[in-house]
mmCIF file of C-alpha atoms in Angstrom:
data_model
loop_
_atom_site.group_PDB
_atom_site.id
_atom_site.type_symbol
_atom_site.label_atom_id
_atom_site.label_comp_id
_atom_site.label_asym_id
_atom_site.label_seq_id
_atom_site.Cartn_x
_atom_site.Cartn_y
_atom_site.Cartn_z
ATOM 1 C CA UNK J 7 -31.060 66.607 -21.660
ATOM 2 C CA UNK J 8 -27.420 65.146 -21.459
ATOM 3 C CA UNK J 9 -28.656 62.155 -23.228
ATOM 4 C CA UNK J 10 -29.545 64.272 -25.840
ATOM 5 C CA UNK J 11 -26.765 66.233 -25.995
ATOM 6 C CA UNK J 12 -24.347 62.985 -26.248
ATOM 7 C CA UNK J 13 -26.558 62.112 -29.335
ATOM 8 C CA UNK J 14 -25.825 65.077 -30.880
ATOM 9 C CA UNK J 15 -22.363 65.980 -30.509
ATOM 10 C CA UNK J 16 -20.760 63.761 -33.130
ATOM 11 C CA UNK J 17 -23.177 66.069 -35.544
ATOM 12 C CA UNK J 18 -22.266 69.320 -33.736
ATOM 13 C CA UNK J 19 -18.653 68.433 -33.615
ATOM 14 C CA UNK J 20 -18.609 67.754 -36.957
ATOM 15 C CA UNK J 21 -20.349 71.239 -37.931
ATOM 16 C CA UNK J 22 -18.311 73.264 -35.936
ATOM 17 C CA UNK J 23 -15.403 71.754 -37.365
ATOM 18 C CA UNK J 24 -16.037 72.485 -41.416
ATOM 19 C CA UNK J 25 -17.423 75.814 -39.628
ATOM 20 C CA UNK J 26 -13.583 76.510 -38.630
ATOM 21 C CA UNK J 27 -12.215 74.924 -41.751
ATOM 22 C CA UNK J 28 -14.370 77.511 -43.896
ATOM 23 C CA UNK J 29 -14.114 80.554 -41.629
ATOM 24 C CA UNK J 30 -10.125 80.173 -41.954
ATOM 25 C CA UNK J 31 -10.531 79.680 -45.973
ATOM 26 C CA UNK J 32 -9.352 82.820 -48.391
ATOM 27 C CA UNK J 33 -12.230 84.813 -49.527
ATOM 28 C CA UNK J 34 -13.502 83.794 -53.254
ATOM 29 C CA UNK J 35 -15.331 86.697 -55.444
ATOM 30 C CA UNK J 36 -18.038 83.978 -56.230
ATOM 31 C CA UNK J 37 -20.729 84.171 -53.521
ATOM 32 C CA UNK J 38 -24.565 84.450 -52.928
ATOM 33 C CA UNK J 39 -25.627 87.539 -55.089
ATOM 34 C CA UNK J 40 -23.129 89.876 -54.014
ATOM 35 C CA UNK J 41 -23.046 92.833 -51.869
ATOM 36 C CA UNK J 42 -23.972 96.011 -54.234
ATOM 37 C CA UNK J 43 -24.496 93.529 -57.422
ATOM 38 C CA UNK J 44 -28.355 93.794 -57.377
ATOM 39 C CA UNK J 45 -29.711 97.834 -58.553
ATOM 40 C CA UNK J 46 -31.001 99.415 -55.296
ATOM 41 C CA UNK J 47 -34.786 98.864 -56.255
ATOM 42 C CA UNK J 48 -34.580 94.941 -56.738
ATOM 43 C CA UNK J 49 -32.929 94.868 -53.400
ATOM 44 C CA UNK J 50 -35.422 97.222 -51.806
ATOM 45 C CA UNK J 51 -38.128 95.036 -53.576
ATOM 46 C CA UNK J 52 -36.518 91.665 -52.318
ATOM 47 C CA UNK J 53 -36.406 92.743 -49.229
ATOM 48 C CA UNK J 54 -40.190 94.037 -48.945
ATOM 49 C CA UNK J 55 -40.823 90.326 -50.309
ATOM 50 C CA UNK J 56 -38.923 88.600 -47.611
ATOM 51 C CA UNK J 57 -40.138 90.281 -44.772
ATOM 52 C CA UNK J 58 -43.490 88.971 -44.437
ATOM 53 C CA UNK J 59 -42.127 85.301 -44.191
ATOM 54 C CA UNK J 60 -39.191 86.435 -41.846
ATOM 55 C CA UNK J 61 -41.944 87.446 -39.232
ATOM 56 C CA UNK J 62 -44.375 84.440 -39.676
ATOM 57 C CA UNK J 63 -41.278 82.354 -39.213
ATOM 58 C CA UNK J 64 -40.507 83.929 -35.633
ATOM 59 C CA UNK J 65 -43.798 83.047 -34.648
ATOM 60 C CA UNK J 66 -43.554 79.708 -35.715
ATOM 61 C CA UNK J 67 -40.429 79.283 -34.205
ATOM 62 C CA UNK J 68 -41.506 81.052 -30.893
ATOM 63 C CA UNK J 69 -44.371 78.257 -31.177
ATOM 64 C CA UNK J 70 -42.175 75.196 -31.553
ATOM 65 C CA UNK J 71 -39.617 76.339 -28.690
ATOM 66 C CA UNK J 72 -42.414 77.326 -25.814
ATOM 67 C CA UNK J 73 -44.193 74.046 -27.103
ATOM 68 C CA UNK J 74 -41.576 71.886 -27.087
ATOM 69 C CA UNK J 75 -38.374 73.196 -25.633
ATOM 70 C CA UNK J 76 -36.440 70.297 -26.309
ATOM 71 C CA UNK J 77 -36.473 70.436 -29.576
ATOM 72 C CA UNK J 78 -33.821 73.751 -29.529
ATOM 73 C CA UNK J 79 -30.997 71.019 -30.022
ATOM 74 C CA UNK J 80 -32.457 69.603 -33.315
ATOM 75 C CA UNK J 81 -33.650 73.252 -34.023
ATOM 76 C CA UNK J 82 -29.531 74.115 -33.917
ATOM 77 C CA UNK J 83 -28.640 71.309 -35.765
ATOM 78 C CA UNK J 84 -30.704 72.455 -38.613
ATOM 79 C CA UNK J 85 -29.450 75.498 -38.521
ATOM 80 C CA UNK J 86 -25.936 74.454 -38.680
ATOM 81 C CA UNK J 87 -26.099 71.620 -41.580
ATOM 82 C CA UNK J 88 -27.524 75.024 -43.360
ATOM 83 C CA UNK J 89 -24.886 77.250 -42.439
ATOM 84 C CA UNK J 90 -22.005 74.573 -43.453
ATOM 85 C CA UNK J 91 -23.467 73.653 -46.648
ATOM 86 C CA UNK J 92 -24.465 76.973 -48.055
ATOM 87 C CA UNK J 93 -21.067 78.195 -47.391
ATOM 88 C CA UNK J 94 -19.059 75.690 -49.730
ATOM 89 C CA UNK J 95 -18.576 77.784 -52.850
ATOM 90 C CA UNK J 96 -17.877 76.439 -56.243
ATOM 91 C CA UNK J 97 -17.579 79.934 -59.094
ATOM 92 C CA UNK J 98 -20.363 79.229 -61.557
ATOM 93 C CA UNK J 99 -21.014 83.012 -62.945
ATOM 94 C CA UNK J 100 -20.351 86.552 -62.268
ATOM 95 C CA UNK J 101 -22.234 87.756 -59.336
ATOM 96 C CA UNK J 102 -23.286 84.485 -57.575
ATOM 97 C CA UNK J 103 -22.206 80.698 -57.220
ATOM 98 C CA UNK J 104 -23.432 77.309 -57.008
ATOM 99 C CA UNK J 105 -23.468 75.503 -53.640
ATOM 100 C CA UNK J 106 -25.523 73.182 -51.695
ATOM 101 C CA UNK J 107 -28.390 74.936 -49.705
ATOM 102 C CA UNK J 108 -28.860 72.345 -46.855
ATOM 103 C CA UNK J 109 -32.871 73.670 -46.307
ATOM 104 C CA UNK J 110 -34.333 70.540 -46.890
ATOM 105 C CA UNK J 111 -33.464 69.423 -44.324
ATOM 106 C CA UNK J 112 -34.762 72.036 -41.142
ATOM 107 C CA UNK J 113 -37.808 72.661 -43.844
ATOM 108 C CA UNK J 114 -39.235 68.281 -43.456
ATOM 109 C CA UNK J 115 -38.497 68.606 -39.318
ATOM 110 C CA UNK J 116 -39.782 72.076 -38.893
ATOM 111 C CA UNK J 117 -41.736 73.318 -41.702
ATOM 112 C CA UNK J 118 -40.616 75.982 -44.601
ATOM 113 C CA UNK J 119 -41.727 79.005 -41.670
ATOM 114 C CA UNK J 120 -38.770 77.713 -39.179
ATOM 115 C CA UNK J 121 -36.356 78.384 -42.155
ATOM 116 C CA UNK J 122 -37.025 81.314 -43.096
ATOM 117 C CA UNK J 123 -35.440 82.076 -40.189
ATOM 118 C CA UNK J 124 -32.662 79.940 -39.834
ATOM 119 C CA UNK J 125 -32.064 80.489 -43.554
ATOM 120 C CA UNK J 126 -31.970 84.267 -42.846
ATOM 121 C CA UNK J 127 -29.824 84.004 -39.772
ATOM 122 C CA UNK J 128 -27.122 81.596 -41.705
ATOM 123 C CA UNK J 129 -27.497 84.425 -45.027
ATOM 124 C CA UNK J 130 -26.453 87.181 -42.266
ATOM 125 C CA UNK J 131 -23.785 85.499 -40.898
ATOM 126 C CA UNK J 132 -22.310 84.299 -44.021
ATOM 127 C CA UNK J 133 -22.285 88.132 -45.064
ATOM 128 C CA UNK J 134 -20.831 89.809 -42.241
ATOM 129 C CA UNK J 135 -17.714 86.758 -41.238
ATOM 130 C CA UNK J 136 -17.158 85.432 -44.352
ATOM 131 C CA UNK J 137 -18.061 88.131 -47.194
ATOM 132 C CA UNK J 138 -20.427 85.316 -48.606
ATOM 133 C CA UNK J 139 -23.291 87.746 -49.536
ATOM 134 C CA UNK J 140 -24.319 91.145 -48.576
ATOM 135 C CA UNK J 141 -26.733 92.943 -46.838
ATOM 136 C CA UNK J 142 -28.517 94.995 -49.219
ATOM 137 C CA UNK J 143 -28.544 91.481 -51.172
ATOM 138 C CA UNK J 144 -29.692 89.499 -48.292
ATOM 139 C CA UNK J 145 -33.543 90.145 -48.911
ATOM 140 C CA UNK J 146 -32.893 88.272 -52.293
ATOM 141 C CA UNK J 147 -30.610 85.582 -51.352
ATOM 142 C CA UNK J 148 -33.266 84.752 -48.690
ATOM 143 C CA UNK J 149 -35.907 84.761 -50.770
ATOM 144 C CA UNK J 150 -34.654 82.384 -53.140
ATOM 145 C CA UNK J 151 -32.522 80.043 -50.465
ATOM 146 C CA UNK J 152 -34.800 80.721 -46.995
ATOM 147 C CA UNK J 153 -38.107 80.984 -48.392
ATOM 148 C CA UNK J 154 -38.523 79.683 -51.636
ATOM 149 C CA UNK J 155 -36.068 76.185 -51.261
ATOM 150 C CA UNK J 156 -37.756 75.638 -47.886
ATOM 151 C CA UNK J 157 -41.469 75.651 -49.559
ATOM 152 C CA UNK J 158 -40.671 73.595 -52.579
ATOM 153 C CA UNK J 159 -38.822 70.728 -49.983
ATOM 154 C CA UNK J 160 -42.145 70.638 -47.077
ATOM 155 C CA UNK J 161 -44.117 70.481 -50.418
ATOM 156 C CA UNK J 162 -42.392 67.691 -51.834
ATOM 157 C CA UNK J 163 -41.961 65.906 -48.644
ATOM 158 C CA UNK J 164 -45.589 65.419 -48.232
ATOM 159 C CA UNK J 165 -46.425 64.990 -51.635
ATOM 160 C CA UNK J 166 -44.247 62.034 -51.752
ATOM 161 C CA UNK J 167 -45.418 60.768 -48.533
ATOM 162 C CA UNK J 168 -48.747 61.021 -49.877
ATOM 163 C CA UNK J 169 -48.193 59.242 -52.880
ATOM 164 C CA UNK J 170 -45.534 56.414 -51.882
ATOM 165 C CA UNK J 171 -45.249 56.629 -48.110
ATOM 166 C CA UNK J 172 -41.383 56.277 -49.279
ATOM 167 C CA UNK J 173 -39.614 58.281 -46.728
ATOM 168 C CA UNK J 174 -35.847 57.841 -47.719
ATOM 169 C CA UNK J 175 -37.307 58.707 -51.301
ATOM 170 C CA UNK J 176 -38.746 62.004 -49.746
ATOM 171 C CA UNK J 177 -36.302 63.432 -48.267
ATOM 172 C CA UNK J 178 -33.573 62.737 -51.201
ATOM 173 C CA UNK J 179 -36.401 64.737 -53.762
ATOM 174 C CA UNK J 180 -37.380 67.073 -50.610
ATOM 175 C CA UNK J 181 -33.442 68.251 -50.720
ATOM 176 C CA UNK J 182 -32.616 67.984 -54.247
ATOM 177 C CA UNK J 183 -35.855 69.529 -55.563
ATOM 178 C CA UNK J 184 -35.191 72.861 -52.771
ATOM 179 C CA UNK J 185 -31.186 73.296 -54.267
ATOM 180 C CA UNK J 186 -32.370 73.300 -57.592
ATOM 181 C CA UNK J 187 -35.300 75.644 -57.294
ATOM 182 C CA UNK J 188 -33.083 78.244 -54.865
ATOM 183 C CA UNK J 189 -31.008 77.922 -58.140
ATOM 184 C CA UNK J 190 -34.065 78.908 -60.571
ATOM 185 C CA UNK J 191 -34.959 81.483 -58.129
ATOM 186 C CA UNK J 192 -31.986 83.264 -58.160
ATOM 187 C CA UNK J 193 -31.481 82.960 -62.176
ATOM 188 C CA UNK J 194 -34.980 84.485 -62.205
ATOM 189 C CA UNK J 195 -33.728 87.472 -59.561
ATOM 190 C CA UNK J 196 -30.702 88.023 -61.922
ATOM 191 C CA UNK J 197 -32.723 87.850 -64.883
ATOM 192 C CA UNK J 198 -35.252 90.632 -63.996
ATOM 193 C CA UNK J 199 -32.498 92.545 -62.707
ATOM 194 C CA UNK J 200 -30.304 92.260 -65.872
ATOM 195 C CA UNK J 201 -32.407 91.002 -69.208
ATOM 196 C CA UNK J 202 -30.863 90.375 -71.976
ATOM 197 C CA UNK J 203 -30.251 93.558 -75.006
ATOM 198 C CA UNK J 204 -31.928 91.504 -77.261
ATOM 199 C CA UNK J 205 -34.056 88.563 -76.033
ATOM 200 C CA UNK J 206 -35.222 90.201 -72.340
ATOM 201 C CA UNK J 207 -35.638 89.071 -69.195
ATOM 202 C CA UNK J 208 -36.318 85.195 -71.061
ATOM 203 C CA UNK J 209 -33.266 85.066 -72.855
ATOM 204 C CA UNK J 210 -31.580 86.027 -69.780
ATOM 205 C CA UNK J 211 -32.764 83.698 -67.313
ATOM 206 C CA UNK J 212 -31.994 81.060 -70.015
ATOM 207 C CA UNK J 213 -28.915 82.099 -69.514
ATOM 208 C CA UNK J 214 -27.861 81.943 -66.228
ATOM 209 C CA UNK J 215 -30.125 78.948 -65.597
ATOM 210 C CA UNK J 216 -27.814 76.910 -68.282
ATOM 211 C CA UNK J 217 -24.564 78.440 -66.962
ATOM 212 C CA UNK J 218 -26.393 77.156 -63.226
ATOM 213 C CA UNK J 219 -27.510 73.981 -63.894
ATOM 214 C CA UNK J 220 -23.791 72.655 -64.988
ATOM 215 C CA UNK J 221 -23.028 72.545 -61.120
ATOM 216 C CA UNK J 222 -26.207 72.832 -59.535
ATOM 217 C CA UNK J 223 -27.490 69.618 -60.993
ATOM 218 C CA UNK J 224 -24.717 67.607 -59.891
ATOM 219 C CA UNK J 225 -24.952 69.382 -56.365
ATOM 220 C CA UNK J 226 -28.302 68.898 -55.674
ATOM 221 C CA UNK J 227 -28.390 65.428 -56.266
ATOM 222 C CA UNK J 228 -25.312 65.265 -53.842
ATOM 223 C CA UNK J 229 -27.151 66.953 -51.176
ATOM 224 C CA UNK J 230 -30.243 64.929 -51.412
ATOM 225 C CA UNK J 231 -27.923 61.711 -50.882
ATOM 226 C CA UNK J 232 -26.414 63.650 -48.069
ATOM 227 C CA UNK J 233 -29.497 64.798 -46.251
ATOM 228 C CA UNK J 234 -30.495 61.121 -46.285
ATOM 229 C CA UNK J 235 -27.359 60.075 -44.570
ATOM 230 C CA UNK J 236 -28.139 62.902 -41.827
ATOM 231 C CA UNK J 237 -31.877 61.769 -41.858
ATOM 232 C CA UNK J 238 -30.735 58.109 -41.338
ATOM 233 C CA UNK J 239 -28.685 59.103 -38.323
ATOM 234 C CA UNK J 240 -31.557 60.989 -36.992
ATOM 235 C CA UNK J 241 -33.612 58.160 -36.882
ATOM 236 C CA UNK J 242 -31.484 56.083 -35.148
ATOM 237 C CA UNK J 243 -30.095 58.048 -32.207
ATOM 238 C CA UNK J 244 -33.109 60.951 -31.877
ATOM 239 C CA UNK J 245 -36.207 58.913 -32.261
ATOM 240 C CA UNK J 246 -38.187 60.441 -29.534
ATOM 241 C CA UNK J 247 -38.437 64.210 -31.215
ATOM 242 C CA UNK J 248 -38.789 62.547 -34.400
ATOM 243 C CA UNK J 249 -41.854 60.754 -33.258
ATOM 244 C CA UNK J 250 -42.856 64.148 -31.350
ATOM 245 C CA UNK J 251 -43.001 65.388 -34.737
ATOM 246 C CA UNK J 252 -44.629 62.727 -36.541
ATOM 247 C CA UNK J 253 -41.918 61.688 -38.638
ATOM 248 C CA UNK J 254 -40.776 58.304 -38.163
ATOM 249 C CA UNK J 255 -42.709 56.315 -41.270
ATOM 250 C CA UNK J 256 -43.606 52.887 -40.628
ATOM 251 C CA UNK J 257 -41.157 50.987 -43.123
ATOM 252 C CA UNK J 258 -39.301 53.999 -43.841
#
């Protein structure tokens, strides 16, 4: 156990640190879909989406922690590369921002149930300390970031695997491939919320995908670089609960 935690704590340290750094930052009006932005039936609607995963993601994660308690420490380190990233904002467009998602990442360990979640959990938290989100949002916002990213990176994962048996290669596209579809997610949640006068709810997502993908692109490539980095490092000082998983590719 202290081994473990010794492994660890340059990560955790790390996290709790840009955790302080961002807690102390000013508050910027460019967030997840903001609190009140979304008309009370798409949030109600969101929300009824959402739940279904939130509770088949308890049980999973009851499942993996009475299975395999030690696992709780790589469990919270997911959870916090999550929390960091997704609360780095960079403005992109009324209503919402870019920034990295950091799912990938819990999503190959854990599965895209785990995150839902952890995804929710960092979405609440981000709403209620650092006005990053809202509640009545939150159902949307998870939807797009804890359900939706987490899906599209196990998915890719394996399909890669599959195909290559490439592992660095997987987890870059795993990470990359889950920011940019939160992003097309939540362009299609603003779209159907707010189509266009003229063109509908098409010429709207076009839209805000476009006015998305000019730092969403950029960022998701950065975070699939990044979530090798933290892969790498996982691999070299937490084999054992890798290989308890089944993820430690021969030639990697």
């Amino acid at each position: 156990m202290f081994t473990r935690l010794r492994r660890l704590r340059p990560a955790l340290g790390l996290g709790l640190g840009l955790v302080w750094v961002i807690s102390w930052a000013a508050p910027a009006p460019a967030m997840h879909v903001m609190e009140g932005y979304l008309p009370p039936g798409w949030a109600v609607f969101w929300w009824v989406v959402y739940l279904p995963f939130l509770v088949w993601g308890f049980r999973s994660l009851a499942q993996i922690t009475q299975r395999t308690p030690e696992m709780k420490l790589l469990l919270a380190l997911a959870g916090a590369f999550t929390f960091v990233l997704s609360a780095l904002k960079i403005p992109s467009v009324t209503g919402s921002c870019s920034h990295p998602t950091g799912t990938g990442l819990g999503a190959i360990l854990f599965g895209p149930g785990v995150m839902s979640v952890l995804g929710g959990l960092v979405l609440l938290f981000q709403a209620l300390l650092l006005a990053h989100g809202g509640l009545t949002t939150l159902g949307a916002n998870a939807v797009s970031m804890a359900v939706v990213g987490p899906w599209v990176a196990a998915g890719v994962y394996r399909l890669v695997m599959q195909l290559s048996r490439r592992q660095t290669v997987a987890v870059f596209l795993a990470a990359a491939g889950a920011d940019l579809l939160t992003y097309t997610v939540t362009s299609l949640q603003l779209a159907l919320a707010f189509p266009d006068a003229t063109g509908g709810i098409g010429a709207s997502f076009a839209k805000f995908a476009a006015i998305f993908a000019v730092t969403q692109i950029p960022l998701a490539i950065s975070e699939g670089l990044l979530t090798v980095l933290v892969w790498n490092w996982l691999q070299t000082y937490s084999r054992p609960e890798l290989a308890s998983l089944n993820l430690l590719a021969e030639g990697g």
